[in-house]
Amino acid sequence: MNLVFLGPPGAGKGTQANLLAGRVEIPKYATGDILREAVRENSPLGVEAKRYMDRGELVPDEVVLGIVDAALKSPDAERGFILDGFPRNVPQAEALDAYLAQQNRALSAVVYFDVDDEELVRRLARRRVCPDCGAVFSLRAETSEVSDRCDRCGGRLEARVDDKQETVRNRLRVYHENTEPLLAWYKNGSVKLFELDAIGTVEEVHGRLLSAVGCS
Ligand code: AMP
């Protein structure tokens, strides 16, 4: 199962990728997570990427392509993979096809997570992450309260720097301009494209995902 999860920021791709990756025992590669890790480590890659990430802009293709090429070549990815947050524009999608072709492989399917902008803005304002283990939480809409500690590891929860309202608006603009055209690109291609209604509870969306990819 070689999957791409496509959709706007806050659509739930990461949450659903974690659940599916655990269920079918294949790795998930989220370029955003890998870049944030590099930022935390203050590596040269992280220093370069941070300038773009803090503004909600795309990190240059050559930086991201290096990460994905390495991930796809790792032995773990031989059984399959889920790419979350990559590709984010047509040149990245073309590069992905080329990497896979070199390995005599191809995508099995692309899953598109459909959520409207107003819901995304609401979701991202409520998102809190654990900087220690990467777990993602949502403030309860009705109370705006969540424990400030991670359920899993006890880390102190925080909002992502790029989940500030003005940056979110920019990320959505960047998404519509660069990433949304991939929907038409994949529709015109030969890979199966599943369009999921990604509004609902995590469990509801997961049920739709499992039936789309034939895992239920
Ligand atoms: P995400 O966690 O997927 O929302 O990504 C966070 C940030 O990382 C994005 O706003 C971009 O700055 C950067 N990023 C992640 N994936 C990519 C990608 N495929 N291409 C370019 N930039 C990316």
mmCIF file with all atom_site columns, N, CA and C in Angstrom, residues 135-178:
data_model
loop_
_atom_site.group_PDB
_atom_site.id
_atom_site.type_symbol
_atom_site.label_atom_id
_atom_site.label_alt_id
_atom_site.label_comp_id
_atom_site.label_asym_id
_atom_site.label_entity_id
_atom_site.label_seq_id
_atom_site.pdbx_PDB_ins_code
_atom_site.Cartn_x
_atom_site.Cartn_y
_atom_site.Cartn_z
_atom_site.occupancy
_atom_site.B_iso_or_equiv
_atom_site.pdbx_formal_charge
_atom_site.auth_seq_id
_atom_site.auth_comp_id
_atom_site.auth_asym_id
_atom_site.auth_atom_id
_atom_site.pdbx_PDB_model_num
ATOM 1   N N  . ALA A 1 135 ? 2.267   14.016 20.055 1.00 0.00 ? 135 ALA A N  1
ATOM 2   C CA . ALA A 1 135 ? 0.817   13.766 20.098 1.00 0.00 ? 135 ALA A CA 1
ATOM 3   C C  . ALA A 1 135 ? 0.056   15.070 19.826 1.00 0.00 ? 135 ALA A C  1
ATOM 4   N N  . VAL A 1 136 ? -1.100  14.925 19.195 1.00 0.00 ? 136 VAL A N  1
ATOM 5   C CA . VAL A 1 136 ? -1.891  16.101 18.812 1.00 0.00 ? 136 VAL A CA 1
ATOM 6   C C  . VAL A 1 136 ? -3.220  16.056 19.566 1.00 0.00 ? 136 VAL A C  1
ATOM 7   N N  . PHE A 1 137 ? -3.624  17.198 20.126 1.00 0.00 ? 137 PHE A N  1
ATOM 8   C CA . PHE A 1 137 ? -4.875  17.282 20.890 1.00 0.00 ? 137 PHE A CA 1
ATOM 9   C C  . PHE A 1 137 ? -5.699  18.451 20.385 1.00 0.00 ? 137 PHE A C  1
ATOM 10  N N  . SER A 1 138 ? -6.995  18.438 20.759 1.00 0.00 ? 138 SER A N  1
ATOM 11  C CA . SER A 1 138 ? -7.848  19.559 20.386 1.00 0.00 ? 138 SER A CA 1
ATOM 12  C C  . SER A 1 138 ? -8.515  20.099 21.642 1.00 0.00 ? 138 SER A C  1
ATOM 13  N N  . LEU A 1 139 ? -8.509  21.436 21.790 1.00 0.00 ? 139 LEU A N  1
ATOM 14  C CA . LEU A 1 139 ? -9.229  22.035 22.918 1.00 0.00 ? 139 LEU A CA 1
ATOM 15  C C  . LEU A 1 139 ? -10.697 21.710 22.738 1.00 0.00 ? 139 LEU A C  1
ATOM 16  N N  . ARG A 1 140 ? -11.400 21.447 23.825 1.00 0.00 ? 140 ARG A N  1
ATOM 17  C CA . ARG A 1 140 ? -12.831 21.177 23.682 1.00 0.00 ? 140 ARG A CA 1
ATOM 18  C C  . ARG A 1 140 ? -13.524 22.478 23.297 1.00 0.00 ? 140 ARG A C  1
ATOM 19  N N  . ALA A 1 141 ? -14.293 22.423 22.188 1.00 0.00 ? 141 ALA A N  1
ATOM 20  C CA . ALA A 1 141 ? -14.890 23.643 21.640 1.00 0.00 ? 141 ALA A CA 1
ATOM 21  C C  . ALA A 1 141 ? -15.740 24.362 22.681 1.00 0.00 ? 141 ALA A C  1
ATOM 22  N N  . GLU A 1 142 ? -16.484 23.592 23.458 1.00 0.00 ? 142 GLU A N  1
ATOM 23  C CA . GLU A 1 142 ? -17.457 24.236 24.346 1.00 0.00 ? 142 GLU A CA 1
ATOM 24  C C  . GLU A 1 142 ? -16.797 24.887 25.562 1.00 0.00 ? 142 GLU A C  1
ATOM 25  N N  . THR A 1 143 ? -15.628 24.414 25.982 1.00 0.00 ? 143 THR A N  1
ATOM 26  C CA . THR A 1 143 ? -15.041 24.977 27.196 1.00 0.00 ? 143 THR A CA 1
ATOM 27  C C  . THR A 1 143 ? -13.716 25.693 26.935 1.00 0.00 ? 143 THR A C  1
ATOM 28  N N  . SER A 1 144 ? -13.133 25.451 25.733 1.00 0.00 ? 144 SER A N  1
ATOM 29  C CA . SER A 1 144 ? -11.793 25.967 25.451 1.00 0.00 ? 144 SER A CA 1
ATOM 30  C C  . SER A 1 144 ? -10.795 25.499 26.496 1.00 0.00 ? 144 SER A C  1
ATOM 31  N N  . GLU A 1 145 ? -11.004 24.322 27.013 1.00 0.00 ? 145 GLU A N  1
ATOM 32  C CA . GLU A 1 145 ? -10.075 23.829 28.023 1.00 0.00 ? 145 GLU A CA 1
ATOM 33  C C  . GLU A 1 145 ? -9.471  22.501 27.614 1.00 0.00 ? 145 GLU A C  1
ATOM 34  N N  . VAL A 1 146 ? -8.231  22.326 27.937 1.00 0.00 ? 146 VAL A N  1
ATOM 35  C CA . VAL A 1 146 ? -7.604  21.026 27.772 1.00 0.00 ? 146 VAL A CA 1
ATOM 36  C C  . VAL A 1 146 ? -6.527  20.998 28.848 1.00 0.00 ? 146 VAL A C  1
ATOM 37  N N  . SER A 1 147 ? -6.228  19.823 29.325 1.00 0.00 ? 147 SER A N  1
ATOM 38  C CA . SER A 1 147 ? -5.157  19.755 30.311 1.00 0.00 ? 147 SER A CA 1
ATOM 39  C C  . SER A 1 147 ? -3.897  20.293 29.641 1.00 0.00 ? 147 SER A C  1
ATOM 40  N N  . ASP A 1 148 ? -3.004  20.953 30.383 1.00 0.00 ? 148 ASP A N  1
ATOM 41  C CA . ASP A 1 148 ? -1.809  21.479 29.713 1.00 0.00 ? 148 ASP A CA 1
ATOM 42  C C  . ASP A 1 148 ? -0.704  20.431 29.659 1.00 0.00 ? 148 ASP A C  1
ATOM 43  N N  . ARG A 1 149 ? -1.062  19.194 30.025 1.00 0.00 ? 149 ARG A N  1
ATOM 44  C CA . ARG A 1 149 ? -0.072  18.113 29.987 1.00 0.00 ? 149 ARG A CA 1
ATOM 45  C C  . ARG A 1 149 ? -0.497  17.040 28.999 1.00 0.00 ? 149 ARG A C  1
ATOM 46  N N  . CYS A 1 150 ? 0.491   16.441 28.348 1.00 0.00 ? 150 CYS A N  1
ATOM 47  C CA . CYS A 1 150 ? 0.211   15.389 27.376 1.00 0.00 ? 150 CYS A CA 1
ATOM 48  C C  . CYS A 1 150 ? -0.235  14.116 28.104 1.00 0.00 ? 150 CYS A C  1
ATOM 49  N N  . ASP A 1 151 ? -1.350  13.532 27.652 1.00 0.00 ? 151 ASP A N  1
ATOM 50  C CA . ASP A 1 151 ? -1.871  12.282 28.211 1.00 0.00 ? 151 ASP A CA 1
ATOM 51  C C  . ASP A 1 151 ? -0.870  11.145 28.115 1.00 0.00 ? 151 ASP A C  1
ATOM 52  N N  . ARG A 1 152 ? -0.066  11.177 27.045 1.00 0.00 ? 152 ARG A N  1
ATOM 53  C CA . ARG A 1 152 ? 0.810   10.042 26.771 1.00 0.00 ? 152 ARG A CA 1
ATOM 54  C C  . ARG A 1 152 ? 2.117   10.107 27.535 1.00 0.00 ? 152 ARG A C  1
ATOM 55  N N  . CYS A 1 153 ? 2.745   11.325 27.562 1.00 0.00 ? 153 CYS A N  1
ATOM 56  C CA . CYS A 1 153 ? 4.100   11.358 28.125 1.00 0.00 ? 153 CYS A CA 1
ATOM 57  C C  . CYS A 1 153 ? 4.267   12.449 29.184 1.00 0.00 ? 153 CYS A C  1
ATOM 58  N N  . GLY A 1 154 ? 3.225   13.247 29.418 1.00 0.00 ? 154 GLY A N  1
ATOM 59  C CA . GLY A 1 154 ? 3.323   14.270 30.458 1.00 0.00 ? 154 GLY A CA 1
ATOM 60  C C  . GLY A 1 154 ? 3.985   15.563 29.996 1.00 0.00 ? 154 GLY A C  1
ATOM 61  N N  . GLY A 1 155 ? 4.365   15.648 28.708 1.00 0.00 ? 155 GLY A N  1
ATOM 62  C CA . GLY A 1 155 ? 4.982   16.870 28.170 1.00 0.00 ? 155 GLY A CA 1
ATOM 63  C C  . GLY A 1 155 ? 4.018   18.053 28.253 1.00 0.00 ? 155 GLY A C  1
ATOM 64  N N  . ARG A 1 156 ? 4.567   19.275 28.215 1.00 0.00 ? 156 ARG A N  1
ATOM 65  C CA . ARG A 1 156 ? 3.699   20.454 28.310 1.00 0.00 ? 156 ARG A CA 1
ATOM 66  C C  . ARG A 1 156 ? 3.165   20.824 26.921 1.00 0.00 ? 156 ARG A C  1
ATOM 67  N N  . LEU A 1 157 ? 1.829   20.800 26.774 1.00 0.00 ? 157 LEU A N  1
ATOM 68  C CA . LEU A 1 157 ? 1.236   21.043 25.453 1.00 0.00 ? 157 LEU A CA 1
ATOM 69  C C  . LEU A 1 157 ? 1.400   22.491 25.030 1.00 0.00 ? 157 LEU A C  1
ATOM 70  N N  . GLU A 1 158 ? 1.553   22.681 23.719 1.00 0.00 ? 158 GLU A N  1
ATOM 71  C CA . GLU A 1 158 ? 1.643   24.050 23.202 1.00 0.00 ? 158 GLU A CA 1
ATOM 72  C C  . GLU A 1 158 ? 0.961   24.145 21.833 1.00 0.00 ? 158 GLU A C  1
ATOM 73  N N  . ALA A 1 159 ? 0.666   25.386 21.434 1.00 0.00 ? 159 ALA A N  1
ATOM 74  C CA . ALA A 1 159 ? 0.139   25.594 20.077 1.00 0.00 ? 159 ALA A CA 1
ATOM 75  C C  . ALA A 1 159 ? 1.326   25.616 19.124 1.00 0.00 ? 159 ALA A C  1
ATOM 76  N N  . ARG A 1 160 ? 1.153   25.135 17.907 1.00 0.00 ? 160 ARG A N  1
ATOM 77  C CA . ARG A 1 160 ? 2.230   25.243 16.924 1.00 0.00 ? 160 ARG A CA 1
ATOM 78  C C  . ARG A 1 160 ? 2.418   26.707 16.551 1.00 0.00 ? 160 ARG A C  1
ATOM 79  N N  . VAL A 1 161 ? 3.681   27.110 16.350 1.00 0.00 ? 161 VAL A N  1
ATOM 80  C CA . VAL A 1 161 ? 3.972   28.509 16.002 1.00 0.00 ? 161 VAL A CA 1
ATOM 81  C C  . VAL A 1 161 ? 3.167   28.922 14.760 1.00 0.00 ? 161 VAL A C  1
ATOM 82  N N  . ASP A 1 162 ? 3.036   27.989 13.803 1.00 0.00 ? 162 ASP A N  1
ATOM 83  C CA . ASP A 1 162 ? 2.364   28.351 12.554 1.00 0.00 ? 162 ASP A CA 1
ATOM 84  C C  . ASP A 1 162 ? 0.844   28.154 12.629 1.00 0.00 ? 162 ASP A C  1
ATOM 85  N N  . ASP A 1 163 ? 0.308   27.867 13.831 1.00 0.00 ? 163 ASP A N  1
ATOM 86  C CA . ASP A 1 163 ? -1.151  27.812 13.989 1.00 0.00 ? 163 ASP A CA 1
ATOM 87  C C  . ASP A 1 163 ? -1.726  29.157 14.450 1.00 0.00 ? 163 ASP A C  1
ATOM 88  N N  . LYS A 1 164 ? -0.877  30.208 14.521 1.00 0.00 ? 164 LYS A N  1
ATOM 89  C CA . LYS A 1 164 ? -1.396  31.566 14.808 1.00 0.00 ? 164 LYS A CA 1
ATOM 90  C C  . LYS A 1 164 ? -2.340  31.957 13.675 1.00 0.00 ? 164 LYS A C  1
ATOM 91  N N  . GLN A 1 165 ? -3.389  32.750 14.034 1.00 0.00 ? 165 GLN A N  1
ATOM 92  C CA . GLN A 1 165 ? -4.425  32.993 13.034 1.00 0.00 ? 165 GLN A CA 1
ATOM 93  C C  . GLN A 1 165 ? -3.901  33.582 11.714 1.00 0.00 ? 165 GLN A C  1
ATOM 94  N N  . GLU A 1 166 ? -2.959  34.566 11.806 1.00 0.00 ? 166 GLU A N  1
ATOM 95  C CA . GLU A 1 166 ? -2.517  35.198 10.544 1.00 0.00 ? 166 GLU A CA 1
ATOM 96  C C  . GLU A 1 166 ? -1.706  34.211 9.702  1.00 0.00 ? 166 GLU A C  1
ATOM 97  N N  . THR A 1 167 ? -0.939  33.347 10.379 1.00 0.00 ? 167 THR A N  1
ATOM 98  C CA . THR A 1 167 ? -0.145  32.360 9.627  1.00 0.00 ? 167 THR A CA 1
ATOM 99  C C  . THR A 1 167 ? -1.053  31.298 9.014  1.00 0.00 ? 167 THR A C  1
ATOM 100 N N  . VAL A 1 168 ? -2.117  30.954 9.750  1.00 0.00 ? 168 VAL A N  1
ATOM 101 C CA . VAL A 1 168 ? -3.064  29.961 9.222  1.00 0.00 ? 168 VAL A CA 1
ATOM 102 C C  . VAL A 1 168 ? -3.679  30.464 7.923  1.00 0.00 ? 168 VAL A C  1
ATOM 103 N N  . ARG A 1 169 ? -4.061  31.756 7.902  1.00 0.00 ? 169 ARG A N  1
ATOM 104 C CA . ARG A 1 169 ? -4.649  32.330 6.678  1.00 0.00 ? 169 ARG A CA 1
ATOM 105 C C  . ARG A 1 169 ? -3.657  32.214 5.532  1.00 0.00 ? 169 ARG A C  1
ATOM 106 N N  . ASN A 1 170 ? -2.381  32.475 5.813  1.00 0.00 ? 170 ASN A N  1
ATOM 107 C CA . ASN A 1 170 ? -1.361  32.375 4.764  1.00 0.00 ? 170 ASN A CA 1
ATOM 108 C C  . ASN A 1 170 ? -1.183  30.924 4.315  1.00 0.00 ? 170 ASN A C  1
ATOM 109 N N  . ARG A 1 171 ? -1.194  29.993 5.282  1.00 0.00 ? 171 ARG A N  1
ATOM 110 C CA . ARG A 1 171 ? -1.035  28.574 4.907  1.00 0.00 ? 171 ARG A CA 1
ATOM 111 C C  . ARG A 1 171 ? -2.195  28.126 4.018  1.00 0.00 ? 171 ARG A C  1
ATOM 112 N N  . LEU A 1 172 ? -3.408  28.639 4.308  1.00 0.00 ? 172 LEU A N  1
ATOM 113 C CA . LEU A 1 172 ? -4.552  28.266 3.466  1.00 0.00 ? 172 LEU A CA 1
ATOM 114 C C  . LEU A 1 172 ? -4.411  28.860 2.067  1.00 0.00 ? 172 LEU A C  1
ATOM 115 N N  . ARG A 1 173 ? -3.893  30.102 2.012  1.00 0.00 ? 173 ARG A N  1
ATOM 116 C CA . ARG A 1 173 ? -3.671  30.732 0.696  1.00 0.00 ? 173 ARG A CA 1
ATOM 117 C C  . ARG A 1 173 ? -2.646  29.906 -0.096 1.00 0.00 ? 173 ARG A C  1
ATOM 118 N N  . VAL A 1 174 ? -1.548  29.560 0.585  1.00 0.00 ? 174 VAL A N  1
ATOM 119 C CA . VAL A 1 174 ? -0.495  28.758 -0.058 1.00 0.00 ? 174 VAL A CA 1
ATOM 120 C C  . VAL A 1 174 ? -1.066  27.406 -0.505 1.00 0.00 ? 174 VAL A C  1
ATOM 121 N N  . TYR A 1 175 ? -1.919  26.840 0.328  1.00 0.00 ? 175 TYR A N  1
ATOM 122 C CA . TYR A 1 175 ? -2.545  25.552 -0.015 1.00 0.00 ? 175 TYR A CA 1
ATOM 123 C C  . TYR A 1 175 ? -3.384  25.685 -1.296 1.00 0.00 ? 175 TYR A C  1
ATOM 124 N N  . HIS A 1 176 ? -4.261  26.704 -1.322 1.00 0.00 ? 176 HIS A N  1
ATOM 125 C CA . HIS A 1 176 ? -5.156  26.832 -2.486 1.00 0.00 ? 176 HIS A CA 1
ATOM 126 C C  . HIS A 1 176 ? -4.350  27.098 -3.759 1.00 0.00 ? 176 HIS A C  1
ATOM 127 N N  . GLU A 1 177 ? -3.277  27.876 -3.600 1.00 0.00 ? 177 GLU A N  1
ATOM 128 C CA . GLU A 1 177 ? -2.492  28.245 -4.783 1.00 0.00 ? 177 GLU A CA 1
ATOM 129 C C  . GLU A 1 177 ? -1.627  27.082 -5.296 1.00 0.00 ? 177 GLU A C  1
ATOM 130 N N  . ASN A 1 178 ? -0.966  26.389 -4.389 1.00 0.00 ? 178 ASN A N  1
ATOM 131 C CA . ASN A 1 178 ? 0.041   25.403 -4.791 1.00 0.00 ? 178 ASN A CA 1
ATOM 132 C C  . ASN A 1 178 ? -0.420  23.952 -4.741 1.00 0.00 ? 178 ASN A C  1
#
